CSV table of C-alpha atoms in Angstrom, one decimal:
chain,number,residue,atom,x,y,z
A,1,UNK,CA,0.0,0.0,0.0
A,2,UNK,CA,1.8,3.4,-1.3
A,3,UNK,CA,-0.7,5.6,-0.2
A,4,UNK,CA,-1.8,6.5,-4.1
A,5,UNK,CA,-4.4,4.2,-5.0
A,6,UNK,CA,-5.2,4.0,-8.7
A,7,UNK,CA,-7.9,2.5,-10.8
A,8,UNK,CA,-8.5,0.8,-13.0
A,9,UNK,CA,-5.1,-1.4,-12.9
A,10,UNK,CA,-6.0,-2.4,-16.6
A,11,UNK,CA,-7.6,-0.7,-19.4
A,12,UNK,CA,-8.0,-2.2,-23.2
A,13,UNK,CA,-9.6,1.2,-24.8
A,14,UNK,CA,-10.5,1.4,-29.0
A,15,UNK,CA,-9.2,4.6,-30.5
A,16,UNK,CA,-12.8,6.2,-30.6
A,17,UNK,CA,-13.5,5.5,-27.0
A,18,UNK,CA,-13.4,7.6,-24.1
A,19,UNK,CA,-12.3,6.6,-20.5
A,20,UNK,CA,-10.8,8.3,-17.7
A,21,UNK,CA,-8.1,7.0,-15.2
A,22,UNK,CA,-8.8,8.2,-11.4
A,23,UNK,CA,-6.2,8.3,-9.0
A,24,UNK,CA,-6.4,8.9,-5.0
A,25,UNK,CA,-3.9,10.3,-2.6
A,26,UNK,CA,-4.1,8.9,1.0
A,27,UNK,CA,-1.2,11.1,2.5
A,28,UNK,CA,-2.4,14.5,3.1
A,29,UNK,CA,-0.3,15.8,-0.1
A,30,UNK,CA,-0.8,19.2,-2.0
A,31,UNK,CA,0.8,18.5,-5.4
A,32,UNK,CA,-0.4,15.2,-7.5
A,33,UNK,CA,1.2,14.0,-11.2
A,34,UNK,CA,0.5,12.0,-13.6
A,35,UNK,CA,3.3,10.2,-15.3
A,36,UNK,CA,3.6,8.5,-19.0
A,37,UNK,CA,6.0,5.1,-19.1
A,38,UNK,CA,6.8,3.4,-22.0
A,39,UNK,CA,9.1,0.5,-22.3
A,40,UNK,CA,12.8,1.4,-22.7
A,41,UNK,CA,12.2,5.2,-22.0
A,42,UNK,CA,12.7,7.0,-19.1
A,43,UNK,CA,9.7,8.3,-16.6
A,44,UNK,CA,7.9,11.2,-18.5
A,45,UNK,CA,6.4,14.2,-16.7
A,46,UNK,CA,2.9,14.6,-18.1
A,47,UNK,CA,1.0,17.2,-15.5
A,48,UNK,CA,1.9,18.9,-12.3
A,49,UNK,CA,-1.1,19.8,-10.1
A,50,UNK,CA,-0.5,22.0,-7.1
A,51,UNK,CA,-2.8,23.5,-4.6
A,52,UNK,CA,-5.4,22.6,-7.4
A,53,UNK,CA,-4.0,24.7,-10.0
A,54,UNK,CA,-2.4,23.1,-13.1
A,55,UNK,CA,1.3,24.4,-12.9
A,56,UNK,CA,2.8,22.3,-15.4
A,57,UNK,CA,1.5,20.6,-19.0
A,58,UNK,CA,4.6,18.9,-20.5
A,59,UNK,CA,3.7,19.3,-24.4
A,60,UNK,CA,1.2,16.8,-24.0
A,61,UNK,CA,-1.7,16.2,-26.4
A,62,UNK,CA,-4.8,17.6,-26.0
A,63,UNK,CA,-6.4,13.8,-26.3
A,64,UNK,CA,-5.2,13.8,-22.9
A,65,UNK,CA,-7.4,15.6,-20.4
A,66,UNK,CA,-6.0,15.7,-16.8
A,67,UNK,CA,-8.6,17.0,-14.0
A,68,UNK,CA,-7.8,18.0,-10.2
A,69,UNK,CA,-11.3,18.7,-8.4
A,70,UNK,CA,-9.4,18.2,-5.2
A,71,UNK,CA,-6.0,17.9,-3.4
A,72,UNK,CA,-6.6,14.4,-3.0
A,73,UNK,CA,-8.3,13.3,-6.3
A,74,UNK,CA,-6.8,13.6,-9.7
A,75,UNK,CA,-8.1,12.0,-13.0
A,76,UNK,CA,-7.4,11.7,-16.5
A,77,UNK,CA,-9.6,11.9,-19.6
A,78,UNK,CA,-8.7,10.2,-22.3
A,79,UNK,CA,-10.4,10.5,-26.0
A,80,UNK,CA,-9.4,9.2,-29.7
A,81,UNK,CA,-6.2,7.9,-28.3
A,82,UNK,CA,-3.5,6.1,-30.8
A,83,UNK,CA,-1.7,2.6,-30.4
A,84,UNK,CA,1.4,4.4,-29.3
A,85,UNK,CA,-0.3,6.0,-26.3
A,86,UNK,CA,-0.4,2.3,-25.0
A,87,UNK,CA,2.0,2.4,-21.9
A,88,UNK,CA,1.5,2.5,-18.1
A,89,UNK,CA,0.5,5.8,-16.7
A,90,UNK,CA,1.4,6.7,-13.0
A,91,UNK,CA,0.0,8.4,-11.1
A,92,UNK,CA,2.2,10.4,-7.9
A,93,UNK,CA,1.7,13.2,-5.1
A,94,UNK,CA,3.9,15.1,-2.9
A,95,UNK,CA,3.8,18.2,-0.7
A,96,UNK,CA,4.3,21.7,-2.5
A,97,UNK,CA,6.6,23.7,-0.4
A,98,UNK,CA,10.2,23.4,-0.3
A,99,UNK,CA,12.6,21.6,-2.8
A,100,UNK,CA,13.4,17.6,-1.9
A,101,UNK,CA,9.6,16.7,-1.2
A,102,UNK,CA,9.5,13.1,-2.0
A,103,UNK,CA,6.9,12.0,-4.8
A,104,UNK,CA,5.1,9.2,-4.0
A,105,UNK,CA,4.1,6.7,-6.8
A,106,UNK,CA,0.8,4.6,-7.2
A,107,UNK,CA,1.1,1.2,-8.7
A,108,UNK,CA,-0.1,2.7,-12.2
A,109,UNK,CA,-3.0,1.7,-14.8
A,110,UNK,CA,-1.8,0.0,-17.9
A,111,UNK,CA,-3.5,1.5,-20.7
A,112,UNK,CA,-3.6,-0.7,-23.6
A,113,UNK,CA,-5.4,1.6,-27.4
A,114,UNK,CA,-6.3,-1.4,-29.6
B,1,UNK,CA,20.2,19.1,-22.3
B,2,UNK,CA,20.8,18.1,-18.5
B,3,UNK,CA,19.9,14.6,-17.8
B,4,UNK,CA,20.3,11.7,-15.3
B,5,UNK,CA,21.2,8.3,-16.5
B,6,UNK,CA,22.7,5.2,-15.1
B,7,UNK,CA,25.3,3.3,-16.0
B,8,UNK,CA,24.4,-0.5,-17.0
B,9,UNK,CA,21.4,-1.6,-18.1
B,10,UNK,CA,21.3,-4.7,-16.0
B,11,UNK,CA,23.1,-6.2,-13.1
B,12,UNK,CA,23.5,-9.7,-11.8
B,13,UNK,CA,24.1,-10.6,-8.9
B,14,UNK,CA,24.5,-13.7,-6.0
B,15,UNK,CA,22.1,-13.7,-3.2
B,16,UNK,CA,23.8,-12.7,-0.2
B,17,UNK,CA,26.5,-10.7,-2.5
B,18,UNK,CA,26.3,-6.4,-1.9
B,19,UNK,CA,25.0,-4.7,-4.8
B,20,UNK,CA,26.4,-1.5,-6.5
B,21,UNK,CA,24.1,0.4,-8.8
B,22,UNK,CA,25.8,3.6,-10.1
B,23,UNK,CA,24.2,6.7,-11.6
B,24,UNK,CA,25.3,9.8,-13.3
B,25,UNK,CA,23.8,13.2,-13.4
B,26,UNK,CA,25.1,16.4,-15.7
B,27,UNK,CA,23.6,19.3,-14.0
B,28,UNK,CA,25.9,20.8,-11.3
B,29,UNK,CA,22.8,22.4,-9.6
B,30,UNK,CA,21.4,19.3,-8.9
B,31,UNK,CA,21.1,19.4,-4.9
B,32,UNK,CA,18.6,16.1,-4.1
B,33,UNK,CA,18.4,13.4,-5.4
B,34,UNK,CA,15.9,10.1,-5.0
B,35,UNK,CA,16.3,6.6,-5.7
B,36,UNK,CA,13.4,4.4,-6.2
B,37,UNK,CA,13.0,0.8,-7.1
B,38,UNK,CA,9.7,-0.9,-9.8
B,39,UNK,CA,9.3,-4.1,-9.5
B,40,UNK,CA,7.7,-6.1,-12.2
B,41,UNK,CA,3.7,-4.4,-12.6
B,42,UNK,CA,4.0,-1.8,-10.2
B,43,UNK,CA,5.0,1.5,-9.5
B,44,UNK,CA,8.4,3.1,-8.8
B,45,UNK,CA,8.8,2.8,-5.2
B,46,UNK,CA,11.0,5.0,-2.6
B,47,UNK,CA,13.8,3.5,-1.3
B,48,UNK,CA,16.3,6.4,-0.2
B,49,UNK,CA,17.1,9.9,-1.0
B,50,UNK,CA,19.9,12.5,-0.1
B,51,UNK,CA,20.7,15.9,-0.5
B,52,UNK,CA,23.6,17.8,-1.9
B,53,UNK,CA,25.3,18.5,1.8
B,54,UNK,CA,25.7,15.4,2.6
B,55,UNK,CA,28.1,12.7,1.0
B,56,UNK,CA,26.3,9.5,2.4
B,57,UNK,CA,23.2,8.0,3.9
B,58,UNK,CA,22.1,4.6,4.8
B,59,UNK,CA,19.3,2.9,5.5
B,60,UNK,CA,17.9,-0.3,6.7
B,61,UNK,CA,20.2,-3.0,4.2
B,62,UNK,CA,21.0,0.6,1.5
B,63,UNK,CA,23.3,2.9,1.5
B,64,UNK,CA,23.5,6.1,-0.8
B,65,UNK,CA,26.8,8.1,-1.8
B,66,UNK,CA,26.8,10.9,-3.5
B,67,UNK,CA,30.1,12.4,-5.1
B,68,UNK,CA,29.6,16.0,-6.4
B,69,UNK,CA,33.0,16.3,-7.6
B,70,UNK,CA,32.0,14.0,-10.3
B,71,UNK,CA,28.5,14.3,-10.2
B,72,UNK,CA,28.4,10.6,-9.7
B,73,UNK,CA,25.6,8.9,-7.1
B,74,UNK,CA,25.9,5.2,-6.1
B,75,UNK,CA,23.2,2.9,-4.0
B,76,UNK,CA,24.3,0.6,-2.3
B,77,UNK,CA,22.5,-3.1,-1.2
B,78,UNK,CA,24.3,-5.3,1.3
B,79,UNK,CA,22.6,-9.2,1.4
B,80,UNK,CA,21.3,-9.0,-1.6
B,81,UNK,CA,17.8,-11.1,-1.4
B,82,UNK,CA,15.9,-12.4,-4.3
B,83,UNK,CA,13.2,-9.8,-3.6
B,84,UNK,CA,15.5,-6.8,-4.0
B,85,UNK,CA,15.3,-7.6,-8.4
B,86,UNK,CA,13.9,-4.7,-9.7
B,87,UNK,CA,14.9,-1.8,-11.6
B,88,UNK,CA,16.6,0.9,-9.9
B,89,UNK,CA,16.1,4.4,-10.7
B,90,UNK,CA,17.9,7.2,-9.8
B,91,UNK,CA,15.7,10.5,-9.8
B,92,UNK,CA,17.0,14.2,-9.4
B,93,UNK,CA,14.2,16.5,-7.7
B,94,UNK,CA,15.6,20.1,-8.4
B,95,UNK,CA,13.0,21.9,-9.9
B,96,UNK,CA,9.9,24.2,-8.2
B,97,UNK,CA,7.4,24.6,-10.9
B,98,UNK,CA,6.0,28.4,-10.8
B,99,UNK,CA,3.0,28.1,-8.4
B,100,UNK,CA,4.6,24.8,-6.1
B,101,UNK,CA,5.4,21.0,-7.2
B,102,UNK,CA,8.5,18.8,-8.2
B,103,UNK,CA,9.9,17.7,-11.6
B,104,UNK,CA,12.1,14.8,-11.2
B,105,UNK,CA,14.1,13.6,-14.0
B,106,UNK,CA,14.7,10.2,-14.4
B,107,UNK,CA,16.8,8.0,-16.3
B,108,UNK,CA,16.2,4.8,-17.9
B,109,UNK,CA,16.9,2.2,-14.7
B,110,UNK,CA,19.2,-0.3,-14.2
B,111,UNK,CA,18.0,-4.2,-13.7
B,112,UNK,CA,18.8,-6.1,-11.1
B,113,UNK,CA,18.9,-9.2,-11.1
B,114,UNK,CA,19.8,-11.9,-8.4
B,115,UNK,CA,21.2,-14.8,-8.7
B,116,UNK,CA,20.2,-18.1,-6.0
């Protein structure tokens, strides 16, 4: 138990559906991520929530929808997604102040687009 | 651009050996850094982390080093027990987004493997 719970674990989506992953924060964080990995690439920065606000969308496409209604809920939208967006999508918190706050990592939803 | 990366792609090991997992980072204003360890299906988990004023940490069965002069960070893992394969990552946790939040930058893992 990491204290980021998020569902569903598995998701087989076509490319004209739409589905969105939820994830939950358990540790009384202010600042939640979500996270792209694809095999043999590193960890990619997706969207940086803090306090609420979005602070940070790393060049992402717009078929990706993140939404923050709280500091302890964050999901994301997805809509016409391609094959190549098939990859495991994490999910993280941490607290906002101060440099060297620890992100914590849920155990991620793999997204396959068939 | 800056990055973070780690040295080998996989490491084997003998149960009971110590294992060293190096990392490498290029941006001298790096000042924390994180290591985490994903095993097979789940999510990158936290193991240790140190910052840039101190040389070396340890915890239970892990020690970090951290050698600035080279920008070079190592972890550590004394008795190495099947359950410590995984990939390692080494993370560096410099930047404060505008308006709060962490960016770490990652690199692509080392494998560890152990060997009964």
């Amino acid at each position: 138990e990491t204290g980021v719970t998020q569902t569903p674990r598995h998701l087989v989506m076509g490319m004209t559906n739409k589905k969105s992953l939820k994830c939950e924060q358990h540790l009384g964080h202010n600042a939640m991520y979500w996270y792209k990995q694809s095999a043999k690439k590193p960890l990619e920065l997706m969207f940086v929530y803090s306090l609420e606000e979005r602070v940070e969308n790393n060049s992402v496409p717009s078929r990706f929808s993140p939404e923050c209604p709280n500091s302890s809920h964050l999901f994301l939208h997805l809509h016409t997604l391609q094959p190549e967006d098939s990859a495991l999508y994490l999910c993280a918190s941490s607290q906002v102040v101060g440099t060297g706050n620890t992100i914590y990592f849920g155990e991620g939803s793999w997204l396959t687009v068939v | 651009g800056e990055s973070v990366g780690l040295h080998l792609p996989t490491l084997s090991v003998q149960e009971g050996d110590n294992s060293i997992i190096n990392c490498a980072y290029s941006n001298s204003a790096s000042d924390y850094f994180i290591w985490y360890k994903q095993e097979s299906g789940k999510g990158p988990q936290f193991i240790i982390d140190i910052r840039s004023n101190m040389d070396k940490r340890q915890g239970q069965r892990v020690t970090v080093l951290l050698n600035k002069t080279v920008k070079h960070l190592s972890l550590q893992i004394a008795a190495t027990q099947p359950g410590d394969s995984a990939v390692y990552f080494c993370a560096e946790n410099g930047v404060i987004l505008t308006g709060g939040g962490n960016k770490l930058t990652f690199g692509t893992g080392t494998q560890l493997k152990v060997e009964l």
